[in-house]
PDB file of C-alpha atoms in Angstrom:
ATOM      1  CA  UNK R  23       8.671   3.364 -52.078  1.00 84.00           C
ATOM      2  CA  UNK R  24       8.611   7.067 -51.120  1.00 89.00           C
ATOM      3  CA  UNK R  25       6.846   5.934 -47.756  1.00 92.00           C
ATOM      4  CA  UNK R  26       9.322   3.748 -46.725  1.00 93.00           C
ATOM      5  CA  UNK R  27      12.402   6.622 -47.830  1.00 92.00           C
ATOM      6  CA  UNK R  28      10.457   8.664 -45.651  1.00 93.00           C
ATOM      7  CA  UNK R  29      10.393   6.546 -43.043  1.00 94.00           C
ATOM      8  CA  UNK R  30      14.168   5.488 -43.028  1.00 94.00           C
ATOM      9  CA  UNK R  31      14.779   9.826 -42.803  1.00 93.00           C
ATOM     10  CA  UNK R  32      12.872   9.814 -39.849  1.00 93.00           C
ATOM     11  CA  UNK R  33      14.713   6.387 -37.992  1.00 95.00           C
ATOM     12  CA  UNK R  34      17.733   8.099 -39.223  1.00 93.00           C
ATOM     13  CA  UNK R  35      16.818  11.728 -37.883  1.00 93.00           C
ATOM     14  CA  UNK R  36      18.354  12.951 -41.372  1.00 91.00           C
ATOM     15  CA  UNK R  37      16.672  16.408 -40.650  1.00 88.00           C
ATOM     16  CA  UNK R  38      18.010  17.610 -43.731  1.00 86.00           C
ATOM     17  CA  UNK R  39      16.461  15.803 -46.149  1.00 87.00           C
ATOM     18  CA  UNK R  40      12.867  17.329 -47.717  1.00 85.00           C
ATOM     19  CA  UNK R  41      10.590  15.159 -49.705  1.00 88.00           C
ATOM     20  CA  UNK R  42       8.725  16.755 -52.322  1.00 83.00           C
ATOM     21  CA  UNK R  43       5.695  16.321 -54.765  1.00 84.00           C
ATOM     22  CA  UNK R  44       7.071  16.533 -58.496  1.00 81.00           C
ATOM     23  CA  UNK R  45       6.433  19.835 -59.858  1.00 76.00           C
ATOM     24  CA  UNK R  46       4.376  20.942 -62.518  1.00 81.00           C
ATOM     25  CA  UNK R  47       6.078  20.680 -65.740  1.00 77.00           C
ATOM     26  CA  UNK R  48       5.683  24.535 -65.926  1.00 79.00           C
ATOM     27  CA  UNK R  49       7.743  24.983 -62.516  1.00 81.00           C
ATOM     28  CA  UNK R  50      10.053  22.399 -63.528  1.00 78.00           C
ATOM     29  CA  UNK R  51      13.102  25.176 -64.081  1.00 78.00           C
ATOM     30  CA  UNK R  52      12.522  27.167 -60.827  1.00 82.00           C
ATOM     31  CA  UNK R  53      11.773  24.179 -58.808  1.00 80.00           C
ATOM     32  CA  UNK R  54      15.442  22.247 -60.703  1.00 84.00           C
ATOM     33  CA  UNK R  55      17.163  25.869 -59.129  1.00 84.00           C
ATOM     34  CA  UNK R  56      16.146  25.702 -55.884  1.00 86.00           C
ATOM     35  CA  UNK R  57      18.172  22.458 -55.263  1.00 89.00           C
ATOM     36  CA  UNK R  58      21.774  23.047 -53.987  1.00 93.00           C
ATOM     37  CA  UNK R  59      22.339  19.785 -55.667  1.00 96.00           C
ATOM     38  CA  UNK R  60      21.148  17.161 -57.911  1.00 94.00           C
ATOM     39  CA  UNK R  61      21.391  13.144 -57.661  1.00 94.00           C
ATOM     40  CA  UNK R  62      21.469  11.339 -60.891  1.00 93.00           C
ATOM     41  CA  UNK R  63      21.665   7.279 -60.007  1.00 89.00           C
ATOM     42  CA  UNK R  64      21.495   5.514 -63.221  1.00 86.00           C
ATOM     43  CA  UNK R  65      21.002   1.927 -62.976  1.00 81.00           C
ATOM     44  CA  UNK R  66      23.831  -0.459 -64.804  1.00 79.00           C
ATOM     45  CA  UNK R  67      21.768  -2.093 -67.270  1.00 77.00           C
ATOM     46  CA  UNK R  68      20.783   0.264 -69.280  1.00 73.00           C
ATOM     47  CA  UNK R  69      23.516   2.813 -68.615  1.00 71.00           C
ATOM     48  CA  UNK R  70      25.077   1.932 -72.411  1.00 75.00           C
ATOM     49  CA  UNK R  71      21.837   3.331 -74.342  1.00 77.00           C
ATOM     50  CA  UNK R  72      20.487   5.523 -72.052  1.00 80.00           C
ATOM     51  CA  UNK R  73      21.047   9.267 -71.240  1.00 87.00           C
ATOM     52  CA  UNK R  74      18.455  10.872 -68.673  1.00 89.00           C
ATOM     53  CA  UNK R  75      17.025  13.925 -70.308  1.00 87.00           C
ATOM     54  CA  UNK R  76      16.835  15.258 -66.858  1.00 90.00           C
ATOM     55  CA  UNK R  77      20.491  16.071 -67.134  1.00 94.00           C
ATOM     56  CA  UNK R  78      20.389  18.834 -69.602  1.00 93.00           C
ATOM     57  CA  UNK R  79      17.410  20.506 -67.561  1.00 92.00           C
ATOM     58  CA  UNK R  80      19.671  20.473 -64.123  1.00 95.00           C
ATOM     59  CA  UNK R  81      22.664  21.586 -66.348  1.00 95.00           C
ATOM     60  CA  UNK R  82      20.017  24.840 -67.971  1.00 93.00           C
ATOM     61  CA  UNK R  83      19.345  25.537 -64.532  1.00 93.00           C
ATOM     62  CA  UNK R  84      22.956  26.011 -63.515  1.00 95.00           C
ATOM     63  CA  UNK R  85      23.284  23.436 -61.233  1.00 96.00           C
ATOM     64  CA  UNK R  86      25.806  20.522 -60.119  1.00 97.00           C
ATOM     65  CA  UNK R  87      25.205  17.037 -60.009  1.00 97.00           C
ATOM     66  CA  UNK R  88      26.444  13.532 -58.724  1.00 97.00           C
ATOM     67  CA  UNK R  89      25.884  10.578 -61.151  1.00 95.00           C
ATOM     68  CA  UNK R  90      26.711   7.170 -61.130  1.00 94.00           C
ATOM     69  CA  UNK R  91      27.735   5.889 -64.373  1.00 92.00           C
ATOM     70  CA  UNK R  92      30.617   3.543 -66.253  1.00 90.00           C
ATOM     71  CA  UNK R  93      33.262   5.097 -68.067  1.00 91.00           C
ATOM     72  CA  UNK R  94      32.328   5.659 -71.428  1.00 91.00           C
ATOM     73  CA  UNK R  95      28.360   5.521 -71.074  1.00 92.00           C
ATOM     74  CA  UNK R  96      26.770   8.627 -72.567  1.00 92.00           C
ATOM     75  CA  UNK R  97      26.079   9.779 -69.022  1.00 93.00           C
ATOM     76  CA  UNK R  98      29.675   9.589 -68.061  1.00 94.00           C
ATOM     77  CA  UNK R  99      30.565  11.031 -71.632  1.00 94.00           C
ATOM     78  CA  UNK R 100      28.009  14.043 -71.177  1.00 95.00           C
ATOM     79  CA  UNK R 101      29.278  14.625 -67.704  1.00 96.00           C
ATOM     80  CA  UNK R 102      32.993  14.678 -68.689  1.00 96.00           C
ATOM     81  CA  UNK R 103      32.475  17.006 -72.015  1.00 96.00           C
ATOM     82  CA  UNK R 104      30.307  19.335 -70.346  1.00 97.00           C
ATOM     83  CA  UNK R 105      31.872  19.618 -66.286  1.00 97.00           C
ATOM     84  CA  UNK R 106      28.594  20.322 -65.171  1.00 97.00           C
ATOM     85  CA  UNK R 107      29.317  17.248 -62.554  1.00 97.00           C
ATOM     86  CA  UNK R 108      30.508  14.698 -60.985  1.00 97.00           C
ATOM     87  CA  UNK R 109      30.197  10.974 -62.112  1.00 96.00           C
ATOM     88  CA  UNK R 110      31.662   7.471 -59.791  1.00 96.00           C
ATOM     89  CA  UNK R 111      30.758   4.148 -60.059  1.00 93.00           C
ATOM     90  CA  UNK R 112      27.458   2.548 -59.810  1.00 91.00           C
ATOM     91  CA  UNK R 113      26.914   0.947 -56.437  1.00 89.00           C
ATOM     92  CA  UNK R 114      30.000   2.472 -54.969  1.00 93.00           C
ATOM     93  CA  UNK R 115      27.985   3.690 -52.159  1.00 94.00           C
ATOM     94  CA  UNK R 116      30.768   4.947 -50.182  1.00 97.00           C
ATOM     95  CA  UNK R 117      32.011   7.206 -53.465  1.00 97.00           C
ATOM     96  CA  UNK R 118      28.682   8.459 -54.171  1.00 96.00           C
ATOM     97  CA  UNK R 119      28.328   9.458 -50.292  1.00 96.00           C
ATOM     98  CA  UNK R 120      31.737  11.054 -50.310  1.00 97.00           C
ATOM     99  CA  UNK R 121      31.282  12.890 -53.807  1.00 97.00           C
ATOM    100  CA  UNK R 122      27.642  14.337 -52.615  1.00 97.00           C
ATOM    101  CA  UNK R 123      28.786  15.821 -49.247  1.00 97.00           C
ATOM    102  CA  UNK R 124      32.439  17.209 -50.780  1.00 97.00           C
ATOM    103  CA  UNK R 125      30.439  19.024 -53.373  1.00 97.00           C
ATOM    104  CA  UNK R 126      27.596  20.124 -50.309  1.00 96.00           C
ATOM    105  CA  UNK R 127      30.283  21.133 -48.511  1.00 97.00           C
ATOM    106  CA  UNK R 128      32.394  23.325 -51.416  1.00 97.00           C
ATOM    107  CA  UNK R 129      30.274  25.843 -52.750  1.00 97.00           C
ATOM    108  CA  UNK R 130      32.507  27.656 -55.397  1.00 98.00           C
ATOM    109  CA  UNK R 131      33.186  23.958 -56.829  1.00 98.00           C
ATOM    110  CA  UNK R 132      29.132  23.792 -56.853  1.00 97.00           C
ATOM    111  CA  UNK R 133      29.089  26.645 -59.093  1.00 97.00           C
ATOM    112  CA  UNK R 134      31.962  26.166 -61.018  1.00 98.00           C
ATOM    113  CA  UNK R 135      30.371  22.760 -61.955  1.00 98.00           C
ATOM    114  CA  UNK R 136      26.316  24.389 -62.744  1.00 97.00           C
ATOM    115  CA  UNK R 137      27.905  27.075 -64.614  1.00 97.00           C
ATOM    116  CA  UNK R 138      30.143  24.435 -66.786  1.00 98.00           C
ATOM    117  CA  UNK R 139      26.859  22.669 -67.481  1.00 97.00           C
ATOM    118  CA  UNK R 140      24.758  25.775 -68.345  1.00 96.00           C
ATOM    119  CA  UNK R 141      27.968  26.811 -70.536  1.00 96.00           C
ATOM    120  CA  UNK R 142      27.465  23.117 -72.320  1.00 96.00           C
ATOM    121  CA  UNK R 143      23.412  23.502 -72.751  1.00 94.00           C
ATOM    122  CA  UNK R 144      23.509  27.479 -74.434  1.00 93.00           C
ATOM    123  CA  UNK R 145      26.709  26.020 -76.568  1.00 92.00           C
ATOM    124  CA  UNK R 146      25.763  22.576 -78.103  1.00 92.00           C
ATOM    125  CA  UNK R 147      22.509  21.037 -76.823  1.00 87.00           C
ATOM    126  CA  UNK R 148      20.600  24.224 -77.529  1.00 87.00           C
ATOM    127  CA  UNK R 149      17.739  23.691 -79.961  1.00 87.00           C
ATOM    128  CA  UNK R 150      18.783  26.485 -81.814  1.00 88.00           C
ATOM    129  CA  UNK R 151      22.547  25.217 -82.215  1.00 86.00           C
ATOM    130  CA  UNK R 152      21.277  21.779 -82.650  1.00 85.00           C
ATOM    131  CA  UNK R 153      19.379  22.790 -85.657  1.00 87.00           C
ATOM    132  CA  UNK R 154      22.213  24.838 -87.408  1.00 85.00           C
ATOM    133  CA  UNK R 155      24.618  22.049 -87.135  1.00 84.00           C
ATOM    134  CA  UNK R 156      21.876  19.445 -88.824  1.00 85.00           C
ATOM    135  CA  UNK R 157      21.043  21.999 -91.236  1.00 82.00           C
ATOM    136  CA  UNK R 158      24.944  23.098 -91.852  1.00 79.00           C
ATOM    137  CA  UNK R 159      25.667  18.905 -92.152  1.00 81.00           C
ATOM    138  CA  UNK R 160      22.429  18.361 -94.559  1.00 82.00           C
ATOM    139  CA  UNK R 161      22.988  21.532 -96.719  1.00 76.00           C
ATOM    140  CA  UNK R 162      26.666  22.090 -96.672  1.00 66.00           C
ATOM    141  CA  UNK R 163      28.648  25.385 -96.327  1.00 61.00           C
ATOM    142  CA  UNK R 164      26.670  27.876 -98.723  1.00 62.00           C
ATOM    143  CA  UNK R 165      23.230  27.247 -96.760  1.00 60.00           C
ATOM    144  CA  UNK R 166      24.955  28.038 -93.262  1.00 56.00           C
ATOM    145  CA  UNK R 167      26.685  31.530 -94.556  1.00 62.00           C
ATOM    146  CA  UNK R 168      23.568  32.129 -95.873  1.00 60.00           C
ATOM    147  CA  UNK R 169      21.983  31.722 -92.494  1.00 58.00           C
ATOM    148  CA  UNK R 170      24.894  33.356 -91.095  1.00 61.00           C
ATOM    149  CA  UNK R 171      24.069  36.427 -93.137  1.00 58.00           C
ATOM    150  CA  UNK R 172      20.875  36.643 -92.042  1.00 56.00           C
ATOM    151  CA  UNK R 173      21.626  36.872 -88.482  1.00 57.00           C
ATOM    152  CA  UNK R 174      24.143  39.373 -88.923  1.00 58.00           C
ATOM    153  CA  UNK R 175      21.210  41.502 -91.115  1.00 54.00           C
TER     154      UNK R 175
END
């Protein structure tokens, strides 16, 4: 498949476009900055149980995304809580197109939308914050002052 992507670029002359090896998993958060913007294509079917992962790793490296997703799907939902980016319809071709080169072509929105996401990640997918509010839930109140205490100590 990458061969024949490859191949379109070329017919095309999209000079712009790079193709890339994946990157070693530990280069994954300097190689996920380098991009000026991410593409997150999620396929219908499984859009209603499925949330790529790969989200929270763009949003920790403090950039913007496109996605295509349903209202209401937890990518949509993630992308709307956390304004890290940009969601439209899957197979709207023509809004996917338009929402990729508006946000290539507005910078400041770029980083309004990676530092949204980053915001999101360090506030309530952080392992640490993830951990306090299972613990808070499973012990109740006096176990999280008690591990409020201890931070403050």
């Amino acid at each position: 498949e990458r061969a024949e992507l490859e191949a379109q670029a070329r017919a095309e002359r999209l000079d712009n476009l790079t193709f890339a090896d994946l990157a070693p998993r530990a280069a994954l958060s300097q190689a996920l900055g380098e991009a000026t913007l991410h593409l997150v294509p999620q396929s219908p079917g499984g859009a209603n149980f499925a949330l790529p992962s790969k989200i929270f790793s763009i949003m920790a490296a403090r950039r913007a995304y496109v996605a295509t997703a349903e209202p209401g799907t937890p990518l949509e939902t993630a992308t709307r809580t956390s304004g890290g980016g940009v969601c439209v319809s899957p197979g709207d071709v023509t809004a996917f197109a338009d929402a990729v080169e508006a946000l290539l072509a507005d910078g400041p929105r770029r980083g309004s939308l990676g530092a949204s996401g980053r915001a999101y990640v360090e506030t309530v997918v952080d392992r640490q914050v993830v951990c306090r509010a299972i613990l808070a839930t499973l012990s109740g109140p006096d176990l999280t002052a008690s591990l409020t205490n201890l931070d403050s100590a």
